[in-house]
Amino acid sequence: MPAPVRIVRTITVEPPRAAADIAFTGHIEAQDQASLSFRIAGRLAERRVGVGASVREGDIVATLDPENELNALRSAQAALVTAEGALRTADNRLQRQTNLFGRNVSTRADLEAAEQGRTEAQAQVDAAAARVRSAEDVVGFTTLHADAPGVVTRIGAEPGEVVAAGQMVVQLARRDGRDAVFEVPADAMRTLPADARVYVALSTNATVIATGRVREVAPQADPVTRTFQVRVGLSDPPPSFRLGTAVSGTIRGSETAGVVVPSSAVTRRGPDTGVWVVDPETLTVSMRKLTLLGADPAETRIREGLALGDIVVVAGASLLSEGQVVRLAGMEPK
């Protein structure tokens, strides 16, 4: 049984319309920041860097007082020496029992006891050696190294303070890249194109410009300002784009021009987004997949998928199926 003829409301696609420029203010941050901390607690004996210092990978940035850890290492080493002495004694006992048993002077029970003693002594040596290696690792944890080249942007502890395991001691901005970070209002987020080019300029000198793409958008608004943090990855930023520098970002509307249709026309089926397009000759509908530029509750801006003159269903789209015959609202039935 064919699907019933549906009455639908439509629009005809008009020439693309340029959007207004979108502008924000923000600042420069490192693309990747690391909070360096000790794996163990202790008293901070030395901090070798301050804010603004440049470090290379492997440089020592801070140390803890290692006395307690060194004492634990010495105790573990002494226990290893004792265990190794016991192992040598067990080896000698086993050798004697083996010789005596070979001359039928000792019993098999004595030989087996010597073998068991030697096995236990070896196990004690293995355990003591493991404790030494663990103690050596803990001593190593009293020295904090930079894991990558970068610049120190923040200090979390001063020499003499007792720091907890995992407490930030030095914050390092790695040199791999720069981000422009903006706080974007919620209404602007709805029209923000996903991959638009962003022009970032110094607030003090608008002629110094870098370009970038949106790299990360905060999933949740700030509870106080109700804005969303947007990070724009910059391509080859100039040296004057230093950390913390105030910048302005602009998305040019002329570069985001697209066909605009009412959001009620857009239908989502799984991962695909599209609209129903009416064939003017047969009055049947077909789903047309789209690439979007942006959307808000009223309008959706389309990059690809529609052409000038296409007839798009804007009301009644949820009731349609592929190839269904429709009647345009206001058209007399045949």
Short mmCIF file of C-alpha atoms in Angstrom, two decimals:
data_model
loop_
_atom_site.label_atom_id
_atom_site.label_comp_id
_atom_site.label_asym_id
_atom_site.label_seq_id
_atom_site.Cartn_x
_atom_site.Cartn_y
_atom_site.Cartn_z
CA MET A 1 0.00 0.00 0.00
CA PRO A 2 1.55 3.34 -1.02
CA ALA A 3 2.22 5.95 1.64
CA PRO A 4 -0.48 8.65 1.87
CA VAL A 5 0.08 11.99 0.18
CA ARG A 6 1.35 14.43 2.81
CA ILE A 7 0.78 18.18 2.81
CA VAL A 8 4.07 19.93 3.50
CA ARG A 9 5.29 23.49 3.76
CA THR A 10 8.40 24.30 1.73
CA ILE A 11 10.87 27.05 0.90
CA THR A 12 13.02 27.58 -2.16
CA VAL A 13 16.76 27.81 -1.52
CA GLU A 14 18.08 31.34 -1.98
CA PRO A 15 21.64 32.50 -2.71
CA PRO A 16 24.14 31.99 0.15
CA ARG A 17 24.11 34.63 2.82
CA ALA A 18 27.23 35.88 4.60
CA ALA A 19 27.19 35.84 8.38
CA ALA A 20 28.30 38.69 10.59
CA ASP A 21 31.83 38.69 11.94
CA ILE A 22 32.25 36.99 15.32
CA ALA A 23 34.82 38.59 17.63
CA PHE A 24 36.16 37.60 21.06
CA THR A 25 38.90 38.61 23.45
CA GLY A 26 41.24 36.21 25.19
CA HIS A 27 44.86 35.41 25.96
CA ILE A 28 47.70 33.14 24.91
CA GLU A 29 48.42 29.87 26.71
CA ALA A 30 50.70 26.96 26.03
CA GLN A 31 49.06 24.23 24.01
CA ASP A 32 50.32 21.70 26.53
CA GLN A 33 50.98 22.42 30.23
CA ALA A 34 52.32 20.01 32.81
CA SER A 35 52.20 20.24 36.60
CA LEU A 36 55.43 18.68 37.84
CA SER A 37 55.24 17.03 41.27
CA PHE A 38 57.07 14.52 43.44
CA ARG A 39 55.83 10.95 43.73
CA ILE A 40 56.53 10.97 47.47
CA ALA A 41 56.00 13.42 50.31
CA GLY A 42 58.89 15.24 51.95
CA ARG A 43 60.56 18.54 52.80
CA LEU A 44 61.51 20.62 49.76
CA ALA A 45 65.27 21.11 50.04
CA GLU A 46 65.89 23.07 46.82
CA ARG A 47 63.99 24.59 43.92
CA ARG A 48 66.33 25.48 41.08
CA VAL A 49 63.93 27.40 38.82
CA GLY A 50 61.57 30.34 39.10
CA VAL A 51 58.72 31.77 37.04
CA GLY A 52 59.89 32.52 33.51
CA ALA A 53 62.88 30.19 33.60
CA SER A 54 63.55 28.07 30.52
CA VAL A 55 64.33 24.41 31.10
CA ARG A 56 65.45 21.54 28.91
CA GLU A 57 64.26 17.96 29.04
CA GLY A 58 65.91 16.18 31.96
CA ASP A 59 66.92 19.33 33.86
CA ILE A 60 66.59 19.12 37.65
CA VAL A 61 63.95 21.58 38.81
CA ALA A 62 63.65 20.67 42.52
CA THR A 63 64.86 18.20 45.16
CA LEU A 64 63.56 16.85 48.45
CA ASP A 65 65.62 16.23 51.57
CA PRO A 66 66.66 12.62 50.88
CA GLU A 67 67.97 11.61 54.33
CA ASN A 68 65.08 9.33 55.29
CA GLU A 69 65.08 7.66 51.88
CA LEU A 70 68.87 7.18 51.98
CA ASN A 71 68.59 5.58 55.43
CA ALA A 72 65.96 3.19 54.09
CA LEU A 73 68.29 2.35 51.20
CA ARG A 74 71.22 1.67 53.55
CA SER A 75 69.01 -0.58 55.67
CA ALA A 76 67.89 -2.50 52.57
CA GLN A 77 71.50 -2.86 51.39
CA ALA A 78 72.56 -4.17 54.81
CA ALA A 79 69.71 -6.70 54.74
CA LEU A 80 70.88 -7.83 51.31
CA VAL A 81 74.43 -8.36 52.57
CA THR A 82 73.07 -10.44 55.47
CA ALA A 83 70.93 -12.51 53.11
CA GLU A 84 73.88 -13.09 50.76
CA GLY A 85 75.96 -14.30 53.74
CA ALA A 86 73.21 -16.71 54.73
CA LEU A 87 73.09 -17.95 51.13
CA ARG A 88 76.83 -18.68 51.13
CA THR A 89 76.44 -20.61 54.41
CA ALA A 90 73.56 -22.60 52.90
CA ASP A 91 75.65 -23.31 49.79
CA ASN A 92 78.51 -24.66 51.94
CA ARG A 93 76.13 -26.80 54.00
CA LEU A 94 74.55 -28.24 50.86
CA GLN A 95 77.97 -29.02 49.40
CA ARG A 96 79.05 -30.83 52.56
CA GLN A 97 75.84 -32.83 52.74
CA THR A 98 76.15 -33.77 49.08
CA ASN A 99 79.69 -35.09 49.67
CA LEU A 100 78.71 -36.95 52.83
CA PHE A 101 75.67 -38.47 51.17
CA GLY A 102 77.83 -39.60 48.27
CA ARG A 103 80.06 -41.52 50.73
CA ASN A 104 77.01 -42.96 52.51
CA VAL A 105 77.93 -41.06 55.68
CA SER A 106 74.87 -38.75 55.72
CA THR A 107 71.18 -39.56 55.30
CA ARG A 108 68.92 -38.45 52.47
CA ALA A 109 66.86 -36.47 54.99
CA ASP A 110 69.93 -34.37 55.89
CA LEU A 111 70.61 -33.74 52.19
CA GLU A 112 67.03 -32.68 51.52
CA ALA A 113 67.10 -30.36 54.54
CA ALA A 114 70.27 -28.72 53.18
CA GLU A 115 68.64 -28.31 49.76
CA GLN A 116 65.58 -26.73 51.37
CA GLY A 117 67.78 -24.37 53.42
CA ARG A 118 69.62 -23.31 50.27
CA THR A 119 66.32 -22.60 48.45
CA GLU A 120 65.06 -20.51 51.36
CA ALA A 121 68.33 -18.56 51.51
CA GLN A 122 68.13 -17.82 47.79
CA ALA A 123 64.57 -16.57 48.21
CA GLN A 124 65.72 -14.26 51.02
CA VAL A 125 68.43 -12.86 48.74
CA ASP A 126 65.93 -12.24 45.93
CA ALA A 127 63.55 -10.46 48.31
CA ALA A 128 66.33 -8.33 49.78
CA ALA A 129 67.57 -7.38 46.30
CA ALA A 130 64.03 -6.32 45.33
CA ARG A 131 63.83 -4.15 48.45
CA VAL A 132 67.14 -2.51 47.49
CA ARG A 133 65.89 -1.73 43.99
CA SER A 134 62.67 -0.29 45.43
CA ALA A 135 64.63 1.84 47.90
CA GLU A 136 66.87 3.08 45.07
CA ASP A 137 63.78 4.09 43.12
CA VAL A 138 62.43 6.00 46.12
CA VAL A 139 65.75 7.85 46.47
CA GLY A 140 65.43 8.76 42.80
CA PHE A 141 61.96 10.14 43.48
CA THR A 142 63.51 12.86 45.67
CA THR A 143 64.78 14.56 42.50
CA LEU A 144 62.26 16.23 40.17
CA HIS A 145 63.18 16.46 36.47
CA ALA A 146 61.57 18.38 33.61
CA ASP A 147 59.94 15.89 31.26
CA ALA A 148 60.13 18.21 28.24
CA PRO A 149 61.62 21.57 27.24
CA GLY A 150 59.50 24.53 28.23
CA VAL A 151 59.02 27.64 30.35
CA VAL A 152 58.06 27.75 34.03
CA THR A 153 54.73 29.56 34.41
CA ARG A 154 53.88 28.91 38.06
CA ILE A 155 55.47 27.88 41.35
CA GLY A 156 53.63 25.75 43.90
CA ALA A 157 56.09 25.39 46.81
CA GLU A 158 59.11 27.09 48.36
CA PRO A 159 62.25 25.50 49.86
CA GLY A 160 61.63 24.38 53.43
CA GLU A 161 57.98 23.54 52.89
CA VAL A 162 56.71 20.00 53.38
CA VAL A 163 55.00 18.93 50.17
CA ALA A 164 52.57 16.08 49.65
CA ALA A 165 52.90 13.42 46.99
CA GLY A 166 51.38 14.76 43.78
CA GLN A 167 51.38 18.40 44.93
CA MET A 168 52.28 20.79 42.12
CA VAL A 169 55.78 22.17 42.66
CA VAL A 170 56.44 23.67 39.21
CA GLN A 171 54.02 24.25 36.33
CA LEU A 172 55.72 23.93 32.97
CA ALA A 173 54.42 25.28 29.66
CA ARG A 174 55.84 23.00 27.02
CA ARG A 175 57.19 24.58 23.85
CA ASP A 176 55.31 22.41 21.40
CA GLY A 177 52.68 25.02 20.50
CA ARG A 178 50.51 27.98 21.48
CA ASP A 179 46.76 28.27 21.98
CA ALA A 180 44.58 31.35 21.97
CA VAL A 181 41.99 30.85 24.72
CA PHE A 182 38.64 32.66 24.59
CA GLU A 183 35.54 32.76 26.79
CA VAL A 184 32.62 32.55 24.36
CA PRO A 185 29.00 33.37 25.33
CA ALA A 186 26.43 30.61 24.94
CA ASP A 187 24.46 32.42 22.21
CA ALA A 188 27.61 32.78 20.09
CA MET A 189 28.43 29.08 20.58
CA ARG A 190 25.31 28.12 18.62
CA THR A 191 26.55 29.92 15.50
CA LEU A 192 30.25 29.12 15.91
CA PRO A 193 31.38 27.08 12.87
CA ALA A 194 33.12 23.86 13.85
CA ASP A 195 36.20 24.34 11.67
CA ALA A 196 36.21 28.02 10.76
CA ARG A 197 39.51 29.86 10.43
CA VAL A 198 40.12 32.20 13.39
CA TYR A 199 42.22 35.33 12.97
CA VAL A 200 44.05 36.14 16.22
CA ALA A 201 45.69 39.55 16.70
CA LEU A 202 47.55 41.23 19.54
CA SER A 203 45.27 43.55 21.51
CA THR A 204 48.04 46.16 21.54
CA ASN A 205 48.94 45.82 17.86
CA ALA A 206 46.23 44.62 15.48
CA THR A 207 48.75 44.26 12.64
CA VAL A 208 50.40 41.27 14.34
CA ILE A 209 48.13 38.40 13.31
CA ALA A 210 48.21 34.60 13.42
CA THR A 211 45.59 32.17 12.20
CA GLY A 212 44.30 28.98 13.75
CA ARG A 213 41.43 26.51 14.04
CA VAL A 214 39.21 25.65 16.99
CA ARG A 215 41.00 22.80 18.75
CA GLU A 216 38.93 22.28 21.87
CA VAL A 217 35.57 23.46 23.22
CA ALA A 218 34.67 23.10 26.88
CA PRO A 219 31.73 20.69 27.27
CA GLN A 220 30.25 22.70 30.14
CA ALA A 221 29.79 26.42 30.74
CA ASP A 222 31.64 28.20 33.52
CA PRO A 223 29.26 28.22 36.54
CA VAL A 224 29.95 31.92 37.25
CA THR A 225 30.31 33.59 33.84
CA ARG A 226 28.14 31.07 31.91
CA THR A 227 30.64 31.18 29.05
CA PHE A 228 32.37 28.32 27.26
CA GLN A 229 36.15 28.11 27.00
CA VAL A 230 37.31 27.73 23.40
CA ARG A 231 40.95 26.89 22.60
CA VAL A 232 42.25 27.83 19.16
CA GLY A 233 45.42 26.09 18.01
CA LEU A 234 47.67 28.66 16.31
CA SER A 235 49.72 28.00 13.19
CA ASP A 236 53.24 29.51 13.39
CA PRO A 237 52.48 32.20 15.99
CA PRO A 238 54.93 35.14 15.98
CA PRO A 239 57.39 35.52 18.89
CA SER A 240 55.34 38.39 20.29
CA PHE A 241 52.56 35.91 21.14
CA ARG A 242 54.03 35.28 24.58
CA LEU A 243 52.26 33.36 27.31
CA GLY A 244 49.53 35.44 28.90
CA THR A 245 49.46 38.04 26.12
CA ALA A 246 46.02 39.59 25.54
CA VAL A 247 44.66 38.89 22.06
CA SER A 248 41.46 39.31 20.06
CA GLY A 249 40.01 36.64 17.80
CA THR A 250 37.77 37.11 14.77
CA ILE A 251 35.84 34.68 12.59
CA ARG A 252 35.09 36.52 9.36
CA GLY A 253 31.53 36.17 8.19
CA SER A 254 32.60 36.40 4.56
CA GLU A 255 34.42 33.07 4.98
CA THR A 256 31.43 31.30 6.53
CA ALA A 257 28.81 32.18 3.92
CA GLY A 258 26.30 29.41 3.42
CA VAL A 259 22.73 28.57 2.51
CA VAL A 260 20.36 29.28 5.39
CA VAL A 261 17.27 27.16 6.08
CA PRO A 262 14.93 27.00 9.09
CA SER A 263 16.19 24.56 11.70
CA SER A 264 12.81 22.82 11.56
CA ALA A 265 13.79 21.55 8.09
CA VAL A 266 16.85 19.66 9.33
CA THR A 267 16.41 15.96 10.06
CA ARG A 268 18.94 13.74 11.81
CA ARG A 269 19.11 10.04 11.14
CA GLY A 270 21.94 8.36 13.00
CA PRO A 271 25.23 10.06 12.12
CA ASP A 272 23.76 11.82 9.06
CA THR A 273 22.13 15.24 8.87
CA GLY A 274 19.90 16.20 5.96
CA VAL A 275 16.73 17.76 4.61
CA TRP A 276 13.85 16.50 2.45
CA VAL A 277 14.06 17.94 -1.06
CA VAL A 278 10.97 17.93 -3.31
CA ASP A 279 11.25 16.99 -6.99
CA PRO A 280 9.11 19.70 -8.69
CA GLU A 281 8.08 17.36 -11.54
CA THR A 282 7.04 14.23 -9.64
CA LEU A 283 6.33 15.91 -6.25
CA THR A 284 8.26 13.14 -4.48
CA VAL A 285 10.75 13.73 -1.69
CA SER A 286 14.29 12.47 -1.24
CA MET A 287 16.72 12.84 1.65
CA ARG A 288 19.68 15.14 0.89
CA LYS A 289 22.72 14.81 3.19
CA LEU A 290 24.26 18.09 4.33
CA THR A 291 27.47 19.53 5.73
CA LEU A 292 26.65 22.20 8.31
CA LEU A 293 28.45 25.40 9.20
CA GLY A 294 26.46 26.18 12.32
CA ALA A 295 23.00 26.15 13.81
CA ASP A 296 20.75 27.82 16.35
CA PRO A 297 17.12 27.14 17.29
CA ALA A 298 15.84 29.29 14.43
CA GLU A 299 18.24 28.84 11.51
CA THR A 300 20.81 26.35 10.24
CA ARG A 301 23.69 27.46 8.02
CA ILE A 302 24.71 24.87 5.42
CA ARG A 303 28.11 24.56 3.78
CA GLU A 304 27.37 21.82 1.23
CA GLY A 305 24.40 19.79 0.04
CA LEU A 306 21.90 22.32 -1.34
CA ALA A 307 21.82 24.29 -4.57
CA LEU A 308 20.07 27.46 -5.61
CA GLY A 309 16.40 26.73 -6.41
CA ASP A 310 16.08 23.46 -4.44
CA ILE A 311 12.67 23.04 -2.80
CA VAL A 312 13.13 22.09 0.86
CA VAL A 313 10.45 20.80 3.23
CA VAL A 314 10.34 22.95 6.38
CA ALA A 315 7.17 21.62 8.05
CA GLY A 316 6.00 18.00 8.14
CA ALA A 317 9.50 16.56 7.58
CA SER A 318 9.26 14.09 10.48
CA LEU A 319 6.39 12.20 8.79
CA LEU A 320 8.04 11.63 5.43
CA SER A 321 9.77 8.63 3.88
CA GLU A 322 12.02 8.23 0.84
CA GLY A 323 10.12 8.62 -2.45
CA GLN A 324 6.86 9.65 -0.81
CA VAL A 325 4.46 11.83 -2.82
CA VAL A 326 3.65 15.18 -1.19
CA ARG A 327 1.39 18.13 -1.85
CA LEU A 328 2.74 21.61 -1.26
CA ALA A 329 0.76 23.76 1.18
CA GLY A 330 -1.50 26.11 -0.76
CA MET A 331 -1.46 23.94 -3.90
CA GLU A 332 -4.82 22.68 -5.10
CA PRO A 333 -5.12 18.85 -5.12
CA LYS A 334 -5.28 17.16 -8.54
#
